[in-house]
Coordinates of C-alpha atoms and ligand atoms in Angstrom, one line a residue:
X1 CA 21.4 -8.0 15.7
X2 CA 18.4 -5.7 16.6
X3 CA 18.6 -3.1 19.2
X4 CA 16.2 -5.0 22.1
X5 CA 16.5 -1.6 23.8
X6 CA 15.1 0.9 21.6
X7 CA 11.7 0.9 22.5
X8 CA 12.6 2.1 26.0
X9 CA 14.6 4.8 23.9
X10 CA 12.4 6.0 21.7
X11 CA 8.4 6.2 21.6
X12 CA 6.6 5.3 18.7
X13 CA 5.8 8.5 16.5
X14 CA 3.8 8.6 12.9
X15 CA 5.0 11.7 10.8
X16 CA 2.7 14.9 11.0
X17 CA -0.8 14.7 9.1
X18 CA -0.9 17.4 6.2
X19 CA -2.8 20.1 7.7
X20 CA -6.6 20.0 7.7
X21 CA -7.3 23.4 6.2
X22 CA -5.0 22.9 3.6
X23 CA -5.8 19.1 2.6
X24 CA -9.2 19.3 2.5
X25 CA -8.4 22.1 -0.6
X26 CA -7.0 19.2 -2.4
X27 CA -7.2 15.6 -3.3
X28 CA -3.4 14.4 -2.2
X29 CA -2.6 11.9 0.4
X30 CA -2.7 13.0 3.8
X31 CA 0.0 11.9 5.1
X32 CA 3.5 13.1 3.7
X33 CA 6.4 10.8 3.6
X34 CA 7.9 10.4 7.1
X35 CA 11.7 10.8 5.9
X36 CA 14.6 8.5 7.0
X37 CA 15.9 9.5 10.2
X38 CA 12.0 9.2 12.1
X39 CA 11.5 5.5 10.1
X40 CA 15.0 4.3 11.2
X41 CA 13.7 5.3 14.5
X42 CA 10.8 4.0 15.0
X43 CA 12.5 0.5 12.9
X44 CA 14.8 0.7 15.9
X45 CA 11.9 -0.2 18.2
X46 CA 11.3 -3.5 17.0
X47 CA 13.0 -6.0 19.0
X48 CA 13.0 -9.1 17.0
X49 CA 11.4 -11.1 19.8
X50 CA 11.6 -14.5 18.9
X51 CA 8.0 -15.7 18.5
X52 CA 6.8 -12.2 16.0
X53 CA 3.3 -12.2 16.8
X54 CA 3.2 -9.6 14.2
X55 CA 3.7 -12.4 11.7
X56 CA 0.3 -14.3 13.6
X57 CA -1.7 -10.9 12.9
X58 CA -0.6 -10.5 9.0
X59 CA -2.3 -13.2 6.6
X60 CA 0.7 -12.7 4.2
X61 CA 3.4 -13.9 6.9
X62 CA 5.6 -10.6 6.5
X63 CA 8.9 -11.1 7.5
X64 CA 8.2 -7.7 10.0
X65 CA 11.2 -8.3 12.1
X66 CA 13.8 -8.8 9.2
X67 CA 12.9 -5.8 7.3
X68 CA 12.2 -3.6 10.3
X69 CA 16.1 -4.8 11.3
X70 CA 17.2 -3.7 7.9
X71 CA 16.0 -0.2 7.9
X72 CA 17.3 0.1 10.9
X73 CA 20.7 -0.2 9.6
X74 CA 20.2 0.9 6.6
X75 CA 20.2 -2.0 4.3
X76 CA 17.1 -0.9 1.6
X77 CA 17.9 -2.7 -0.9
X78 CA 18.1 -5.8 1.0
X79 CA 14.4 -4.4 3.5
X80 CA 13.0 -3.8 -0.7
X81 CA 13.7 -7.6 -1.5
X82 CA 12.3 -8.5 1.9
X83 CA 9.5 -6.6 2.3
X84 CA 8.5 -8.3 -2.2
X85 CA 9.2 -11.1 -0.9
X86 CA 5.6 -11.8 0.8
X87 CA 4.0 -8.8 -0.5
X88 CA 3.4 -8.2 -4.5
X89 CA 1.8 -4.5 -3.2
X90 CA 3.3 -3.6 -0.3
X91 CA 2.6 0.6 -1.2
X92 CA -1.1 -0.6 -0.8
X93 CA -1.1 -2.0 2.1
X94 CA 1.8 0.5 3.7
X95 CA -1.1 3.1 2.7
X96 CA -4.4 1.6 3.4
X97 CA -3.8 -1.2 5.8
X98 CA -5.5 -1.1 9.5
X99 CA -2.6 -2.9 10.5
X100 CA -3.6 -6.3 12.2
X101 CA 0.5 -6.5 12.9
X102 CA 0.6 -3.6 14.8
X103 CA -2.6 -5.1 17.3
X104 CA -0.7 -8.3 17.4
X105 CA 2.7 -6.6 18.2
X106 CA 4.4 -7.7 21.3
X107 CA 5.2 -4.1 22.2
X108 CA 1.6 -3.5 22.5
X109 CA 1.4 -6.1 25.6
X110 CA 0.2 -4.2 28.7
X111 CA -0.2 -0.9 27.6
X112 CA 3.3 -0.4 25.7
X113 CA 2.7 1.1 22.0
X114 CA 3.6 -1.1 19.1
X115 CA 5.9 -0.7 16.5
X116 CA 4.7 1.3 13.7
X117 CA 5.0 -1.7 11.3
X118 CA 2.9 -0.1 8.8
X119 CA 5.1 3.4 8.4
X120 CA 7.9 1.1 8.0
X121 CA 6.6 -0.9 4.9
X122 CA 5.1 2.2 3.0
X123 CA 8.6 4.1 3.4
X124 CA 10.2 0.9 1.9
X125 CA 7.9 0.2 -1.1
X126 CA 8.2 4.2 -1.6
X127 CA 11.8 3.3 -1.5
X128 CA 11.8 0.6 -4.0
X129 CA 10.7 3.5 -6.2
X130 CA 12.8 6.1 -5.4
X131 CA 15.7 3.9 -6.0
X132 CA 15.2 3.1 -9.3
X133 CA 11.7 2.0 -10.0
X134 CA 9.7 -0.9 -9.9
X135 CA 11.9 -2.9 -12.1
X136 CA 10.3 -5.9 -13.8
X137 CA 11.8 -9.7 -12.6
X138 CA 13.0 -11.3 -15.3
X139 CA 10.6 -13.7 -16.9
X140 CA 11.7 -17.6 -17.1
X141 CA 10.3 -19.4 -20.6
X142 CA 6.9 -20.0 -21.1
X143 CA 5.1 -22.6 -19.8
X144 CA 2.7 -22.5 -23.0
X145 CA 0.0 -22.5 -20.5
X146 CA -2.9 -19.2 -20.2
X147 CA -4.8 -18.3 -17.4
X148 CA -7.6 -15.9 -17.5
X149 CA -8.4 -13.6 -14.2
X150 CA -11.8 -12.1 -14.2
X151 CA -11.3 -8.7 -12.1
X152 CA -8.5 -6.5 -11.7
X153 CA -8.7 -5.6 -7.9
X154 CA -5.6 -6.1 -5.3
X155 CA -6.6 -10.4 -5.3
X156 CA -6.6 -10.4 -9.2
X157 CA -3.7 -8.7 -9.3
X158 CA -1.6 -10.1 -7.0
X159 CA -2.6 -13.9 -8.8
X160 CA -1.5 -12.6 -12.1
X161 CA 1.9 -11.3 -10.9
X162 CA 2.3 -14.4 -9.2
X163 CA 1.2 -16.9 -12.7
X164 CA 3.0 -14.5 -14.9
X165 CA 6.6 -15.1 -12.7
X166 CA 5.6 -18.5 -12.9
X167 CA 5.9 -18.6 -16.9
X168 CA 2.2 -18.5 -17.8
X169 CA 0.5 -16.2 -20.1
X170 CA -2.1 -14.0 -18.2
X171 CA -4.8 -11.9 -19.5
X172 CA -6.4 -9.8 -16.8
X173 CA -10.5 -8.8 -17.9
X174 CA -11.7 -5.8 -16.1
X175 CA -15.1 -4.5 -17.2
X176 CA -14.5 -0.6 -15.6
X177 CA -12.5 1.4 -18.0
X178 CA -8.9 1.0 -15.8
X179 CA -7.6 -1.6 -13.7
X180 CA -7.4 -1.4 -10.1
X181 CA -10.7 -2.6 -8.7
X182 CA -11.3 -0.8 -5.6
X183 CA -8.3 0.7 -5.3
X184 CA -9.1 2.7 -8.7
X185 CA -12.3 4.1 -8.1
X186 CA -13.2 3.0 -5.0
X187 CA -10.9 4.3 -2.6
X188 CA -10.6 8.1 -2.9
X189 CA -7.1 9.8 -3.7
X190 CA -6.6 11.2 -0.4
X191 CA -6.1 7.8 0.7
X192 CA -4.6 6.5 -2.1
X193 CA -3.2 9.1 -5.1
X194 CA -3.5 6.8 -8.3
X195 CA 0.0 6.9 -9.6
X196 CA 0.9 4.2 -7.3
X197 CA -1.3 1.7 -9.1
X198 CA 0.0 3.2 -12.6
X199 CA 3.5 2.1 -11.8
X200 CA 2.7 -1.2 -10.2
X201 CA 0.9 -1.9 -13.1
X202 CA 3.8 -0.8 -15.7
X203 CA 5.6 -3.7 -13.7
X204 CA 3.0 -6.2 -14.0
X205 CA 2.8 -5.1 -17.9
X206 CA 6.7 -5.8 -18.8
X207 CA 6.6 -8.7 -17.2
X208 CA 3.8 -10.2 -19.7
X209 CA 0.7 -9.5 -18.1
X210 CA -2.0 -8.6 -20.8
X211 CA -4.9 -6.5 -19.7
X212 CA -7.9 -6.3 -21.4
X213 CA -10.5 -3.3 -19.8
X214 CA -14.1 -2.8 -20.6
X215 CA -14.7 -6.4 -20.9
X216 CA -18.4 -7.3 -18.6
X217 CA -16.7 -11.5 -18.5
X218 CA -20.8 -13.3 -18.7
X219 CA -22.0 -10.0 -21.0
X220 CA -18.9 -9.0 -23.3
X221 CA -17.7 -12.3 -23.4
X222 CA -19.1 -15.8 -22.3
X223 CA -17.8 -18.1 -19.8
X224 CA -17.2 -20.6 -22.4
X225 CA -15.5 -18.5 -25.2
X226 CA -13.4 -17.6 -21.9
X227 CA -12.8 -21.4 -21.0
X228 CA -12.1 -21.9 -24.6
X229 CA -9.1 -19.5 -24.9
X230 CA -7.6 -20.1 -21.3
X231 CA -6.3 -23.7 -19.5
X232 CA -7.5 -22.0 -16.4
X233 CA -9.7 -18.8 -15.2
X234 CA -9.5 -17.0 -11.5
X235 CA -13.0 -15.4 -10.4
X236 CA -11.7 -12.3 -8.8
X237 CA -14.8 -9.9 -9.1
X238 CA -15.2 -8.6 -5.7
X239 CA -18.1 -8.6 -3.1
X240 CA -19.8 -5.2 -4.4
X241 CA -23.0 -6.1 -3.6
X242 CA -24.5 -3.2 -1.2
X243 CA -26.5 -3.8 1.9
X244 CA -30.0 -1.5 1.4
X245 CA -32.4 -0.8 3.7
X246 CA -36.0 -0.8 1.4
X247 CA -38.0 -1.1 4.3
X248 CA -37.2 2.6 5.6
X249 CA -39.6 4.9 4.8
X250 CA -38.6 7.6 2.4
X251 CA -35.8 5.8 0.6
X252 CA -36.8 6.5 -2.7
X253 CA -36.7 9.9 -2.3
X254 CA -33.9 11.8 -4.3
X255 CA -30.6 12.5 -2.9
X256 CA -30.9 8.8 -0.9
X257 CA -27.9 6.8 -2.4
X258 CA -25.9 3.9 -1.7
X259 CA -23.0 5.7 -0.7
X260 CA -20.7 3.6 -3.7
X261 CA -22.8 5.6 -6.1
X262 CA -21.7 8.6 -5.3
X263 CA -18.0 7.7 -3.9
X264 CA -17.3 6.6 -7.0
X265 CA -18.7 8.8 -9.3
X266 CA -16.6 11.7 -6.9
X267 CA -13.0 9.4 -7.7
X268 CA -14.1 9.4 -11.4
X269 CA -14.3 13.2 -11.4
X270 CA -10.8 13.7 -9.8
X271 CA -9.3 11.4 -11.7
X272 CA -11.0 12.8 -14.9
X273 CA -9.8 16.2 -13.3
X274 CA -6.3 14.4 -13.5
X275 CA -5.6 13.4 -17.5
X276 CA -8.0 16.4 -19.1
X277 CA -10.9 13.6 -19.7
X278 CA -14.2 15.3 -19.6
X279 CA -15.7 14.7 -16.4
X280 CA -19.3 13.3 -15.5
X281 CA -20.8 16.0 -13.5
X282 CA -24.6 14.3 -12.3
X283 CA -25.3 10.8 -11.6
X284 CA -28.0 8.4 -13.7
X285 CA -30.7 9.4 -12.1
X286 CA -29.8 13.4 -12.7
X287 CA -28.8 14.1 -9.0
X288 CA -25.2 16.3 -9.0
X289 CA -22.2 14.1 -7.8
X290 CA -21.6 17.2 -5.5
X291 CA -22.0 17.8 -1.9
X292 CA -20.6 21.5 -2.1
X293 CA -23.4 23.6 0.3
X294 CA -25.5 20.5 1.4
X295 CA -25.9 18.9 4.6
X296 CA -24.9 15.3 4.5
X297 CA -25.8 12.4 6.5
X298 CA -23.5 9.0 6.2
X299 CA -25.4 5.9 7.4
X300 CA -22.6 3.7 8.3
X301 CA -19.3 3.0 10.2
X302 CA -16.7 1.6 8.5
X303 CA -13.9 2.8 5.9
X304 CA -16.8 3.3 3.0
X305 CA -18.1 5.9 5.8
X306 CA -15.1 7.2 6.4
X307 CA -14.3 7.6 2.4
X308 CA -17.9 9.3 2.1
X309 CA -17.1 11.4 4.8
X310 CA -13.6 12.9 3.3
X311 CA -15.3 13.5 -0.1
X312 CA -17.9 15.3 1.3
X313 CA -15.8 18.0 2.9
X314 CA -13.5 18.5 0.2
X315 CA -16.2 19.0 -2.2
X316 CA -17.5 21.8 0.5
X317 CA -20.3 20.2 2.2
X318 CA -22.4 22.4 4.8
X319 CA -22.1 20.0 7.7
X320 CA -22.0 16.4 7.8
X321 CA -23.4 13.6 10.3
X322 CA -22.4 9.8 10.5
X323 CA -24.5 7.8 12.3
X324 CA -23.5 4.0 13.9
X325 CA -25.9 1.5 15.0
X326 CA -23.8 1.0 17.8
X327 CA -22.9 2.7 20.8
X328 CA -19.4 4.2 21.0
X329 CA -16.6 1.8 21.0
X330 CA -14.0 1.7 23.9
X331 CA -11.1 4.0 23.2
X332 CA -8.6 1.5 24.2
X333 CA -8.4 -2.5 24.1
X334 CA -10.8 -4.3 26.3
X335 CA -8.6 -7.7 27.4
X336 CA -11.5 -9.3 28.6
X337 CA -13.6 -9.4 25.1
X338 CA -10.4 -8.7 22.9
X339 CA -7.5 -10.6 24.3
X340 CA -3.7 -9.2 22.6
X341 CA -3.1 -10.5 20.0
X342 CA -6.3 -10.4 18.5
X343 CA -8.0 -7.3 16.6
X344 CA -9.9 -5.2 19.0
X345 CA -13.0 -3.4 19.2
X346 CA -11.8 0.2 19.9
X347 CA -13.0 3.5 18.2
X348 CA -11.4 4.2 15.2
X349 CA -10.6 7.7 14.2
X350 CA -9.5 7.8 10.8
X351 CA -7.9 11.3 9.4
X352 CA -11.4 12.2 7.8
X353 CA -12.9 12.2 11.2
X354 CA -10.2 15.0 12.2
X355 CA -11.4 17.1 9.2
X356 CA -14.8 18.1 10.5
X357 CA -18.6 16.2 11.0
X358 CA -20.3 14.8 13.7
X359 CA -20.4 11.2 14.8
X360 CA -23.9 10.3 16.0
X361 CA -24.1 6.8 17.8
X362 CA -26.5 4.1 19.0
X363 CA -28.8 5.9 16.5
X364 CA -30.8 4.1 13.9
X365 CA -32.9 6.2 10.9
X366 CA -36.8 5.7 11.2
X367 CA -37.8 7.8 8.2
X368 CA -36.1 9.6 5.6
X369 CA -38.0 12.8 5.2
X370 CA -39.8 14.4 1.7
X371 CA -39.3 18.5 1.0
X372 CA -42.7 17.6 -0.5
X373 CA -41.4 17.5 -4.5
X374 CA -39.6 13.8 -4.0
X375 CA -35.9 15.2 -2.7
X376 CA -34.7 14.4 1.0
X377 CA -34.6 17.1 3.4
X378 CA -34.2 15.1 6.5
X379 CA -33.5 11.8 8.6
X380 CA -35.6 11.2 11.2
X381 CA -33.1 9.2 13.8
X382 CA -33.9 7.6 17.3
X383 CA -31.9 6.4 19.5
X384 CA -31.4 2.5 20.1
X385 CA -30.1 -0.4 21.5
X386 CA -28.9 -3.3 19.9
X387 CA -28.9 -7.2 21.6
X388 CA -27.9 -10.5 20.0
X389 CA -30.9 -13.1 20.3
X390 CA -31.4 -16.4 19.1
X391 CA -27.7 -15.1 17.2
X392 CA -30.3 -12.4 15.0
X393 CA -29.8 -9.0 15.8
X394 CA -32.4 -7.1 17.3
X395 CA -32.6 -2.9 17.3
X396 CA -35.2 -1.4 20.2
X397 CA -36.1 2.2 19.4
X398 CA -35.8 4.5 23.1
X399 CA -39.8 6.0 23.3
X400 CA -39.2 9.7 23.1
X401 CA -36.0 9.8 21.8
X402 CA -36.4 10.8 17.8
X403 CA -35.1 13.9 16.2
X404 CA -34.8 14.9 13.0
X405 CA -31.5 16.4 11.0
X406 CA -31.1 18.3 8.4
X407 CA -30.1 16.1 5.0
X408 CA -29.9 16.9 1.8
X409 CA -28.1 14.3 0.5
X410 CA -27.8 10.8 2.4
X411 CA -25.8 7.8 1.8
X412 CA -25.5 4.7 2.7
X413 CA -22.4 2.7 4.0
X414 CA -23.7 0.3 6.2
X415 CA -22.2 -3.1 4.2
X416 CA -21.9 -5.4 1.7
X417 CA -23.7 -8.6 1.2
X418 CA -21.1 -10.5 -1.0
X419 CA -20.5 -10.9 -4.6
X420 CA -22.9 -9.4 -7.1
X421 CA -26.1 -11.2 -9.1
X422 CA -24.4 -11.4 -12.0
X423 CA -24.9 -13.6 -15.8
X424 CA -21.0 -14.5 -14.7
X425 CA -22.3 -16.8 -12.2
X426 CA -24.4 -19.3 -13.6
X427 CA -22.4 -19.2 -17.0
X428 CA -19.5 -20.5 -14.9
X429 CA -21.5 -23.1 -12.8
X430 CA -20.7 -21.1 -9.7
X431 CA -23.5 -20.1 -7.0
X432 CA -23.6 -17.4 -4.2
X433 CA -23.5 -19.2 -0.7
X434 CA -25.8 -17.8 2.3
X435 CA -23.3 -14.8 2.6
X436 CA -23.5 -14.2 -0.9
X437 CA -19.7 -15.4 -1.4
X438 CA -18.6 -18.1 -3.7
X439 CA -17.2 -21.5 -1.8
X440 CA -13.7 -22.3 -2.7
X441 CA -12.5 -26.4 -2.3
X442 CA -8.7 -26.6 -0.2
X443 CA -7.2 -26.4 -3.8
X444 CA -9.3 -23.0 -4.2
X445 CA -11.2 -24.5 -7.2
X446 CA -15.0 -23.8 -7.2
X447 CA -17.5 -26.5 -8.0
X448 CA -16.6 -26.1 -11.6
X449 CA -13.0 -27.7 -12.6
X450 CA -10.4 -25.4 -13.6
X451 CA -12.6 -22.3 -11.9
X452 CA -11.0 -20.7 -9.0
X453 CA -12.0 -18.0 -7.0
X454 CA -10.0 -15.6 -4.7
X455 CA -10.6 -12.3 -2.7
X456 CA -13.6 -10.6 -1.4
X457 CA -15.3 -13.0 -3.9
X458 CA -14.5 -15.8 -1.3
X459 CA -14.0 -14.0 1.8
X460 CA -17.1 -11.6 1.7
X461 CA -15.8 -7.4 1.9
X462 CA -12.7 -8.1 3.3
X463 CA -9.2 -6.1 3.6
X464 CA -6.9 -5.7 0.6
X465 CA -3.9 -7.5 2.6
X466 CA -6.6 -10.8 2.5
X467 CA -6.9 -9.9 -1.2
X468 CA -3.6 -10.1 -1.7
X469 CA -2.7 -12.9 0.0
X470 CA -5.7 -15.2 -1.2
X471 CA -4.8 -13.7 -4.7
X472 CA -1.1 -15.5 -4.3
X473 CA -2.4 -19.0 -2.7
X474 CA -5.1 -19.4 -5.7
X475 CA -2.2 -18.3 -8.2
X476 CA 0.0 -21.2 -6.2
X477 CA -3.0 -23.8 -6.6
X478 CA -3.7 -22.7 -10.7
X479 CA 0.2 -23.3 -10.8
X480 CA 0.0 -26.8 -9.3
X481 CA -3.6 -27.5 -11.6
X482 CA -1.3 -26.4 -14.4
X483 CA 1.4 -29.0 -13.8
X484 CA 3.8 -26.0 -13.5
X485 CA 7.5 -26.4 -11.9
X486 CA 8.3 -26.4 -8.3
X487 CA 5.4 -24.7 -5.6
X488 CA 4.4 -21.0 -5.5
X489 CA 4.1 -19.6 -1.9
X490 CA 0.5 -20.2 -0.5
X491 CA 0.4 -18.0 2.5
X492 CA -3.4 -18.8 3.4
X493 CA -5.8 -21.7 2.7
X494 CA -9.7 -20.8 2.0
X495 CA -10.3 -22.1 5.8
X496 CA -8.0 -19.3 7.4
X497 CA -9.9 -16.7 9.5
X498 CA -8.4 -13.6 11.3
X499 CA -6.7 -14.5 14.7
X500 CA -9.8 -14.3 17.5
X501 CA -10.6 -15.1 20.7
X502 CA -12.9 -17.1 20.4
Ligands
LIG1 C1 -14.9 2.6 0.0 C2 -14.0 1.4 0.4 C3 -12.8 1.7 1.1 C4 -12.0 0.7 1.5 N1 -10.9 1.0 2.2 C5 -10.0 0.0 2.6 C6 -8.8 0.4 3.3 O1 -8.6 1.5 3.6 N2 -8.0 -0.7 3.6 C7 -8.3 -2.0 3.3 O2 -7.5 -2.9 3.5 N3 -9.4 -2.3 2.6 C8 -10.3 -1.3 2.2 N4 -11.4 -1.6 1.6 C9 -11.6 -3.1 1.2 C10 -10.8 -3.4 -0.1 O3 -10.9 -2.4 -1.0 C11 -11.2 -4.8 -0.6 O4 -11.2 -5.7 0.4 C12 -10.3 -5.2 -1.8 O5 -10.3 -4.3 -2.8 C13 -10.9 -6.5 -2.4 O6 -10.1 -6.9 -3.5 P1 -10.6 -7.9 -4.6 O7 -9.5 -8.0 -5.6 O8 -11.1 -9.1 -4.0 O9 -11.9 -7.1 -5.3 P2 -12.2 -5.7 -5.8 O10 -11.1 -4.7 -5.4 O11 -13.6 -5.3 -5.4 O12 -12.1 -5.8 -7.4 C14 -13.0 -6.6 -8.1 C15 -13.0 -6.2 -9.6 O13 -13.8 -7.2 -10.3 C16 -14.4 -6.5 -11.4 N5 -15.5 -7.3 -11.9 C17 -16.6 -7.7 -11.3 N6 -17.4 -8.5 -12.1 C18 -16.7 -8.5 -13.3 C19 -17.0 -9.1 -14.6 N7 -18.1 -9.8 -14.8 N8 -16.1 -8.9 -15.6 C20 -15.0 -8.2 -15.4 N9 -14.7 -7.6 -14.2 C21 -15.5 -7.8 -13.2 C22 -14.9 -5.2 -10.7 O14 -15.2 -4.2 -11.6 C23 -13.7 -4.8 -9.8 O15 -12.8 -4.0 -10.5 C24 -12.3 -0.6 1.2 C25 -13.5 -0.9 0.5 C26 -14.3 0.1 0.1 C27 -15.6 -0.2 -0.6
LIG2 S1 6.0 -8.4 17.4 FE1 6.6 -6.2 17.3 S2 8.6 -6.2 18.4 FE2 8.1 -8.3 18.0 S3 9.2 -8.7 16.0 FE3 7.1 -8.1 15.5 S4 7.2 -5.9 15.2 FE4 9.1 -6.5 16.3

C-alpha cells in the first residue's frame, strides 16, 4: 500500500549535477547516479492516486505508480520486470526523456512539485544492470517468418525486440557504421554515454536479432531484393531532414552549418576518442569540427540547440549565443493556455544552459556577415515579433533594433522538416506527406502492402519515448500481418497525439 503521505514529508529532490568546471573537461553524463536512499525517497512521494494521470502523459502507458511503489519498498527485481514491461529502453528514456509524466502528475496540481518519475525509472533500468545484466528472454520457436527493419534508431529498435520475442527472424539495416540512430551519433555523450546502447544491443543480439550496418536500404540494396528476402519490412529511417534558411543573406559563407553537421561529426570524434579509431578532424567541406577559441552562434531552441550548445563549450569555445524566435517563455505553467495535465510552455533550462552562453530572444538573423575571404564573422540580428495570421507565421523586424555579434562559426537548429528525399522512397511506393512524414493506415501499413512505417518517420521529429512506443504498436501490427500467435501490446495507434488542450 503506498505511503499517501510522503509528499507532505518529503520534497521532491533530483541528485546534484556534476560540477560545471569539471564536466565541461569531459564528455561523461552529467548527472551521477542518485543512490538508493534519495530514489526510495522521492518513490515514497508517489501516492498511487487512483486515476495516474502520469499514465495519460506517457504514450507507452508506464505502470508509474506500481514501480514507483516497488522501489519504495524495495522490491527491484519485481520495479525491473515492471518498469520492461512497457518499456523495451527504459535507460533511454530515464536519461533523455522531458518527462510528459511528470507535467501530467497529480502532485503538480496547484503548485505542488511532481514526483520525479523520471529519476525513478533511470535508477531502475541502471538497476536491471547492476543486478546481473541485461539478460536475454528466452526465445520461443521460430515462426519461420522474417521481417526486415530499415533504420536502427529507438522505433526500429524497439519493433525488432518486440518481432524477435514474438519468434520471427529480424535483420536490422542501418546504413551509419553502428546502430543506434540518434541516440549513437546524434545525441552527445554527456547526455547519453554510449555504453548504454552497447549493452542493450548485446540483449537484442542473443536474443536473435541480426544487424546488418553500412547498408544505404534504396542504394546498397533495393527495395525489392529487400521485399524478396523478408515476409515483411518496417520503414524506420527517421525525420532527418533539416529546416534551412537559403533566403538569408550570407549563408553560404564558410563556418554557416546545419548544426547536425557538426553535432555529429563532434559525437564521431569522442566516440572515435573512445575505441582508438582514427578520428575525422575537418568536415567535407574542409572547415575543422572544432569550436575551441571561436565565438559561436546557435540558431535554434530546442534539444539540437541545446546539444550544439554543450559541445561547444567542451571543445573550448570563446563565447556562445543562442538565439529564439520567440520571446522568453513563462517560467512556470500558465493554466489558462496550458491547462494540468497537458505539456506546458515554460522555459526550459537544460544542464548545458548552466554551463555558460547567452540566450538571445525574440531575435531573428537578417544577414550572416563576410570577413571579406568567404568565412563568417558575424550575425546581423534584429529584434522581432512573431503573430499567427491566416494560421502562417508572420516575423516583423523592430526599425532600429539590429546589432551585429561576433560569429565565427554558426549553426543551425531551428527544425526538421520530416523524413529525408531519399531513392528508399519511391522504390518502396511510399511518398512524403505535406509535413514531409510518411502516412501510416490504423494497421500502421503504408500504401504499399506489407510496408510499415514507425517513429519520427510517421510522427515528424518527435521524442524517443513516441519512438519507442510506435516502434512496439507497428511490431504488434507486422505480428498480426504475419499470422503470428496471440496479440503483441500496441500502446498507440498512428492517430494518437500528445494530451492538449485544445
Ligand atoms: C540533437 C538531437 C537531440 C535530441 N535529444 C532528445 C532528447 O534529449 N530526448 C528525446 O526524447 N528526444 C530527443 N531527440 C529526438 C529523438 O532522438 C528522436 O525522436 C528519435 O531518435 C527518433 O527515433 P527513430 O527511431 O524514429 O529515428 P532515428 O533515431 O532518427 O533513427 C533513424 C535511423 O534510420 C537510418 N536510416 C535512414 N535512412 C536509411 C536507409 N535508407 N537505410 C538504412 N538506414 C537508414 C538513419 O541512419 C538513422 O540511424 C533529439 C533529436 C536530436 C536531433
Ligand atoms: S500521477 Fe503522480 S502521484 Fe499519481 S500515481 Fe502518477 S506519479 Fe504517483
Amino acid at each position: 500500500m503506498p505511503d499517501p503521505n510522503g509528499f507532505l514529508r518529503y520534497d521532491r529532490r533530483l541528485p546534484a549535477r556534476r560540477p560545471v568546471a569539471v564536466r565541461i573537461t569531459d564528455w561523461r553524463e552529467v548527472y551521477p547516479p542518485a543512490g538508493a536512499e534519495l530514489i526510495r525517497e522521492q518513490a515514497t512521494r508517489c501516492m498511487d492516486c487512483g486515476i495516474p494521470f502520469c499514465h495519460e502523459g506517457c504514450p507507452l502507458g508506464n505502470r508509474i505508480p506500481d514501480w514507483n511503489d516497488l522501489v519504495r519498498t524495495g522490491s527491484w527485481d519485481a520495479a525491473v520486470e515492471s518498469l520492461h514491461a512497457t518499456n523495451n529502453f527504459p535507460e533511454f528514456t530515464g536519461r533523455l526523456c522531458p518527462a510528459p509524466c511528470e507535467a501530467a502528475c497529480v502532485l503538480g496540481l496547484g503548485g505542488q512539485q511532481p514526483v520525479t518519475i523520471k529519476q525513478v525509472e533511470v535508477e531502475i533500468a541502471d538497476a536491471a544492470v547492476a543486478r546481473g545484466g541485461l539478460n536475454p528472454r528466452p526465445v520461443p520457436a521460430s515462426t519461420g517468418r522474417s521481417v526486415a527493419v530499415v533504420g536502427s534508431g529507438p522505433a526500429g529498435l524497439a519493433a525488432a525486440q518486440q518481432l524477435a520475442r514474438a519468434g520471427h527472424a529480424v535483420t536490422v539495416y542501418e546504413r551509419d557504421d553502428a546502430i543506434g540512430g540518434l541516440l549513437r551519433y546524434g545525441i552527445p555523450d554527456f547526455k547519453l554515454e554510449k555504453q548504454h546502447i552497447d549493452k542493450r544491443l548485446a540483449q537484442l543480439a542473443a536474443e536473435g536479432v541480426q544487424f546488418r550496418t553500412g547498408v544505404d536500404v534504396g542504394v546498397d540494396v533495393t527495395a525489392e531484393e529487400l521485399r524478396a528476402r523478408h515476409d515483411a519490412v518496417l520503414l524506420a529511417c527517421g525525420a532527418l531532414q533539416g529546416r534551412d534558411t537559403p533566403e538569408t543573406p550570407g549563408r553560404p559563407l564558410r563556418g554557416v552549418h546545419q548544426a547536425m553537421t557538426h553535432l555529429v561529426a563532434a559525437n564521431r570524434v569522442v566516440a572515435a576518442a573512445g575505441d582508438g579509431r582514427p578520428a575525422p578532424a575537418v568536415l567535407p567541406d574542409g572547415t575543422p569540427i572544432d569550436a575551441a577559441g571561436k565565438h559561436v552562434v546557435i540558431i535554434g531552441g530546442g534539444d539540437t540547440a541545446a546539444d550544439c550548445l554543450g559541445v561547444a563549450h567542451r571543445q573550448g569555445a570563446a563565447g556562445v549565443h543562442q538565439l529564439d524566435l520567440y520571446p522568453e517563455p513563462p517560467h512556470g505553467r500558465d493554466a489558462e493556455r496550458d491547462p494540468w495535465p497537458t505539456w506546458p510552455w515554460v522555459l526550459r533550462n537544460y544542464p548545458a544552459h548552466e554551463e555558460g552562453g547567452e540566450r538571445v530572444f525574440a531575435v531573428a538573423v537578417q544577414e550572416f556577415v563576410d570577413d571579406g575571404t568567404g568565412q563568417v564573422k558575424g550575425v546581423r540580428i534584429a529584434e522581432v515579433t512573431v503573430e499567427r495570421r491566416d494560421g502562417r507565421r508572420v516575423v516583423t523586424a523592430l526599425p532600429g533594433s539590429e546589432r551585429e555579434l561576433p560569429a565565427d562559426l554558426v549553426l543551425l537548429a531551428i527544425g526538421f522538416e520530416g523524413t529525408e528525399e531519399q531513392p528508399l522512397l519511391a522504390q518502396f511506393g511510399v511518398a512524403r506527406n505535406a509535413r514531409g512524414a510518411v502516412d501510416a493506415r490504423a494497421d500502421w501499413q503504408t500504401d504499399t502492402d506489407g510496408v510499415f512505417v514507425a517513429g519520427d518517420m510517421h510522427r515528424g521529429a518527435s521524442l524517443i519515448v513516441w519512438a519507442i512506443a510506435e516502434g512496439r504498436a507497428a511490431a504488434a501490427a507486422i505480428h498480426s500481418y504475419l499470422g503470428g500467435v496471440g496479440t503483441l501490446p500496441a500502446p498507440v495507434d498512428p492517430a494518437r497525439q500528445p494530451l492538449a488542450a485544445r
